[in-house]
PDB file of C-alpha atoms in Angstrom:
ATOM      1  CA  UNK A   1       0.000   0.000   0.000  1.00 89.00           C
ATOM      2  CA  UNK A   2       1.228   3.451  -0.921  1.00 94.00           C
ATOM      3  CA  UNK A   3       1.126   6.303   2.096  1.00 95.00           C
ATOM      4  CA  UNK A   4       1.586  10.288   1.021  1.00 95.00           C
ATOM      5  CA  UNK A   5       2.803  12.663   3.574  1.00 91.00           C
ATOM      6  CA  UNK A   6       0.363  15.144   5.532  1.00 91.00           C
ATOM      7  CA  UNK A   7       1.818  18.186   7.428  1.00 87.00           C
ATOM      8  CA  UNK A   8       0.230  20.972   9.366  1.00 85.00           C
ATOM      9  CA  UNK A   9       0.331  23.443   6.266  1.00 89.00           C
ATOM     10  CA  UNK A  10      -2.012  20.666   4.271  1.00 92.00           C
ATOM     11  CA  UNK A  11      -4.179  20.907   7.709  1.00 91.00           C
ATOM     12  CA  UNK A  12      -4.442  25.004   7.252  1.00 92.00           C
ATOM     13  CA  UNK A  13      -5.246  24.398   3.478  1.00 96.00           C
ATOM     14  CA  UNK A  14      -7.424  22.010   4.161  1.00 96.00           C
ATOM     15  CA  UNK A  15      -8.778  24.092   6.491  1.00 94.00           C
ATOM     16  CA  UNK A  16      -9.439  27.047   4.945  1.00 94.00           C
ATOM     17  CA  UNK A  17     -10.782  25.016   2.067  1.00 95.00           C
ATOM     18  CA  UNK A  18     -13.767  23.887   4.657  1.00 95.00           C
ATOM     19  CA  UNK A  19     -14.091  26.933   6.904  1.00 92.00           C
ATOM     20  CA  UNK A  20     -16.942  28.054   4.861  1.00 87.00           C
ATOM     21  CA  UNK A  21     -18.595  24.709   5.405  1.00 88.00           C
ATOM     22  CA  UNK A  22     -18.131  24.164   8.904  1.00 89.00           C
ATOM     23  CA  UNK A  23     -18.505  27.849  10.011  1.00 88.00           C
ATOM     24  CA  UNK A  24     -22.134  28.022   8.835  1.00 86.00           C
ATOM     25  CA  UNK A  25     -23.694  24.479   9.087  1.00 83.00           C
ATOM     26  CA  UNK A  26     -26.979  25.853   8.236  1.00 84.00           C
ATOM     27  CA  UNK A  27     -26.089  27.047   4.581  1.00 84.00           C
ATOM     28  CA  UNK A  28     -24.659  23.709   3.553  1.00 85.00           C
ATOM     29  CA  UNK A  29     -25.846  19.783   3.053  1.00 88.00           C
ATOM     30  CA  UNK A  30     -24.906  17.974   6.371  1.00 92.00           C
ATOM     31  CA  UNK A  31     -22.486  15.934   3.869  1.00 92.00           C
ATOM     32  CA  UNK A  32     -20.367  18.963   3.085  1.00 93.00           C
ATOM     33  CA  UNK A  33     -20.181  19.780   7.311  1.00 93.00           C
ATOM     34  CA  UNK A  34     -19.976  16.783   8.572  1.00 94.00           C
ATOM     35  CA  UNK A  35     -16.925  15.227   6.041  1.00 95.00           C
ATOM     36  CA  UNK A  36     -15.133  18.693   6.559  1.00 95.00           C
ATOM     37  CA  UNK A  37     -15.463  17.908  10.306  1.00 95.00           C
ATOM     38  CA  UNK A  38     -14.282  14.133  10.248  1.00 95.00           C
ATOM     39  CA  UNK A  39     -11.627  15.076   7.713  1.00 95.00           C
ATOM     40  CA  UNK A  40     -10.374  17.774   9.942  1.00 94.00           C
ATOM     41  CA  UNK A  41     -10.722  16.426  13.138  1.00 94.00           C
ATOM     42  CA  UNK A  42      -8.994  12.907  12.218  1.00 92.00           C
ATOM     43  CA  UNK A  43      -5.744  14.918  10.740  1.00 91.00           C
ATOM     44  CA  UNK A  44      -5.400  17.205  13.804  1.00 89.00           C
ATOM     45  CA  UNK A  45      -5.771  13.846  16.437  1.00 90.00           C
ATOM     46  CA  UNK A  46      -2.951  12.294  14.490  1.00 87.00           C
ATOM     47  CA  UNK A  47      -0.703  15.260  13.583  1.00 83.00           C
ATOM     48  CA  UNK A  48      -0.649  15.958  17.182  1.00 80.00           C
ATOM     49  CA  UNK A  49      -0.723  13.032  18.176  1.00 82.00           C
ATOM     50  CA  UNK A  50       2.658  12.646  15.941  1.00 77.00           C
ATOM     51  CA  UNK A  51       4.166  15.866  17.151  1.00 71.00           C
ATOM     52  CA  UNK A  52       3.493  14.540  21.102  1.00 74.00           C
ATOM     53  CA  UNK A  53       5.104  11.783  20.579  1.00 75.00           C
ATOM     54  CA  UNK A  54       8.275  12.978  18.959  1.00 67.00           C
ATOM     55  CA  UNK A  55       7.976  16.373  20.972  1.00 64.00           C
ATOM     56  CA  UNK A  56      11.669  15.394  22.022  1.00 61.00           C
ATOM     57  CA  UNK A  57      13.725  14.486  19.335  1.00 57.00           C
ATOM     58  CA  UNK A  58      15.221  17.788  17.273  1.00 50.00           C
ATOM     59  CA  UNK A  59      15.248  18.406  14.065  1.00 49.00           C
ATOM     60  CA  UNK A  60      12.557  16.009  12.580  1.00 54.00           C
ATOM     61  CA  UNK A  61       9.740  18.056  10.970  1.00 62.00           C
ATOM     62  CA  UNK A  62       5.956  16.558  11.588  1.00 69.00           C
ATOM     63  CA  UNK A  63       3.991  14.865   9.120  1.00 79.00           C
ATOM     64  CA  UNK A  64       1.469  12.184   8.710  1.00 84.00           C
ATOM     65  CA  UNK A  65       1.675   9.212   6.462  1.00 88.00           C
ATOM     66  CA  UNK A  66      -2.077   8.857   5.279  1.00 92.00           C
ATOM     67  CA  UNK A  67      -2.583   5.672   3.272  1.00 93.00           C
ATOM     68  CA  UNK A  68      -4.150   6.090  -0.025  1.00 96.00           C
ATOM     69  CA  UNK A  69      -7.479   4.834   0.207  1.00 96.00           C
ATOM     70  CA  UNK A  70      -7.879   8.540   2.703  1.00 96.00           C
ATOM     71  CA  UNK A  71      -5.632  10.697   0.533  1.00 96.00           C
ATOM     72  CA  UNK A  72      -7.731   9.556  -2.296  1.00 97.00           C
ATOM     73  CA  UNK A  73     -11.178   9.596   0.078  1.00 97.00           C
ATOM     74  CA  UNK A  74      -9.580  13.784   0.493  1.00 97.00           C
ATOM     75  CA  UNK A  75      -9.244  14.515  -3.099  1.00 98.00           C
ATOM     76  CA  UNK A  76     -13.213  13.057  -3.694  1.00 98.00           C
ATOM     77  CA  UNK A  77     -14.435  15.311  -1.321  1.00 97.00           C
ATOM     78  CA  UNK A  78     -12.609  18.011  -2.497  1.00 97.00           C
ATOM     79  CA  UNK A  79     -13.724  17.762  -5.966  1.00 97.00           C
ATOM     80  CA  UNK A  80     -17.135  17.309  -4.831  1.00 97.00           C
ATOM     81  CA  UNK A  81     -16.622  20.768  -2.657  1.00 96.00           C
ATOM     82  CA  UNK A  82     -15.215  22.700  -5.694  1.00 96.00           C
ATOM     83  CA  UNK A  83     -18.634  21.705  -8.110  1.00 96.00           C
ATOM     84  CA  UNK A  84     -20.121  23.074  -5.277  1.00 94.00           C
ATOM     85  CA  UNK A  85     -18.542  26.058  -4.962  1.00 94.00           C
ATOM     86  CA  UNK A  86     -18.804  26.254  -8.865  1.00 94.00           C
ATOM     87  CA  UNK A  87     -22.300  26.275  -8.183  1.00 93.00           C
ATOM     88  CA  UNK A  88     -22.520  28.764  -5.668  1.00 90.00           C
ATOM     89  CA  UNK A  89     -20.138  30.980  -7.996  1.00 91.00           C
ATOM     90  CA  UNK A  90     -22.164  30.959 -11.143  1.00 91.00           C
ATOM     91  CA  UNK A  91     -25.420  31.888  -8.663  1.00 90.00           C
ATOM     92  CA  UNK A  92     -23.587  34.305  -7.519  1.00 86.00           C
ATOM     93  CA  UNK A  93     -21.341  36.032 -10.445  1.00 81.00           C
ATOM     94  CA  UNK A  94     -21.262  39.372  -9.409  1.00 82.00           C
ATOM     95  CA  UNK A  95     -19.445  38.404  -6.127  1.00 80.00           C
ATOM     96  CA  UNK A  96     -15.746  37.584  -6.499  1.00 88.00           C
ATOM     97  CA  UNK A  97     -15.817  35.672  -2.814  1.00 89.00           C
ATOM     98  CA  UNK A  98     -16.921  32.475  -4.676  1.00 89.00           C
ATOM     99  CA  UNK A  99     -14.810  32.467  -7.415  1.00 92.00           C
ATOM    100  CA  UNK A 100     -11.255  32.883  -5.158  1.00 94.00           C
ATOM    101  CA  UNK A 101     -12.745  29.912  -3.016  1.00 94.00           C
ATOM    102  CA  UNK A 102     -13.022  27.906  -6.450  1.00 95.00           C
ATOM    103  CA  UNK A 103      -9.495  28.897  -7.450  1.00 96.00           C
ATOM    104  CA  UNK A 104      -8.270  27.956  -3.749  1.00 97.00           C
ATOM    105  CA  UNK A 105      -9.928  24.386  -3.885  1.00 97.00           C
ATOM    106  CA  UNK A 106      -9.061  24.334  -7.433  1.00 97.00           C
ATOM    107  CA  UNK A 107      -4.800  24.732  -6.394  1.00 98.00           C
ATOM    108  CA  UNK A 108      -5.338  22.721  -3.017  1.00 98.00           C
ATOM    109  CA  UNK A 109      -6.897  19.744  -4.740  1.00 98.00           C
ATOM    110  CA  UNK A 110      -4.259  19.699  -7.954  1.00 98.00           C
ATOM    111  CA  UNK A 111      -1.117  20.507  -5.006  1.00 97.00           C
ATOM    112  CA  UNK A 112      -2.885  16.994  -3.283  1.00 97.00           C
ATOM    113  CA  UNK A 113      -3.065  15.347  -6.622  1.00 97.00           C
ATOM    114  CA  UNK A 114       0.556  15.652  -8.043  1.00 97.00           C
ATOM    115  CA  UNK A 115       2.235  13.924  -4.744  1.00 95.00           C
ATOM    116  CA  UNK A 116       3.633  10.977  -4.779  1.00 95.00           C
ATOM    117  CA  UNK A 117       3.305   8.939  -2.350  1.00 93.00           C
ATOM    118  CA  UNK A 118       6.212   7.295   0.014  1.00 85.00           C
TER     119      UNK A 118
END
């Protein structure tokens, strides 16, 4: 099985990919807030988990080795998020807030996509 490395900049990205999703519940499906959540909440328990545990030893930088079936499970939901967002943009066209969300996903999710795993 192939694992691809996680840090805590792909949990900001990630983060700030989601934030409009999990900051207002009530304008999105329970899908979108509740796989932002689990997403989110399952990288931070094992990046700090990580850090914790090596807390000690200098020099070695954190990172999480996610197997693929999850880094692929990530890159689903984050194309489902961008059509989405693609949605909400074209309802939307006179407000630019949409579209730099869709051009955010839009890097995060091709950044995810070109690593290669370990």
């Amino acid at each position: 099985m192939n694992y691809f490395e996680y840090t805590g900049a792909d949990l900001y990205q990630l983060t700030e990919a989601f934030s409009d999703y999990l900051d207002c519940p009530e304008d999105c499906t329970p899908h979108f807030f509740l796989t932002s959540k689990g997403i989110l909440t399952h990288l931070e328990k094992e990046l700090y988990s990580y850090m914790e545990e090596h807390r000690n030893e200098t020099g070695e930088f954190a990172f999480l080795e996610l197997d693929e079936d999850l880094h692929y499970y990530i890159l689903r939901f984050l194309s489902e998020l961008r059509e989405d967002v693609r949605k909400r943009m074209n309802r939307c066209t006179e407000e630019t807030f949409w579209r730099e969300k869709f051009e955010y996903i839009t890097r995060l999710y091709k950044e995810l996509d070109d690593r290669k795993p370990r």
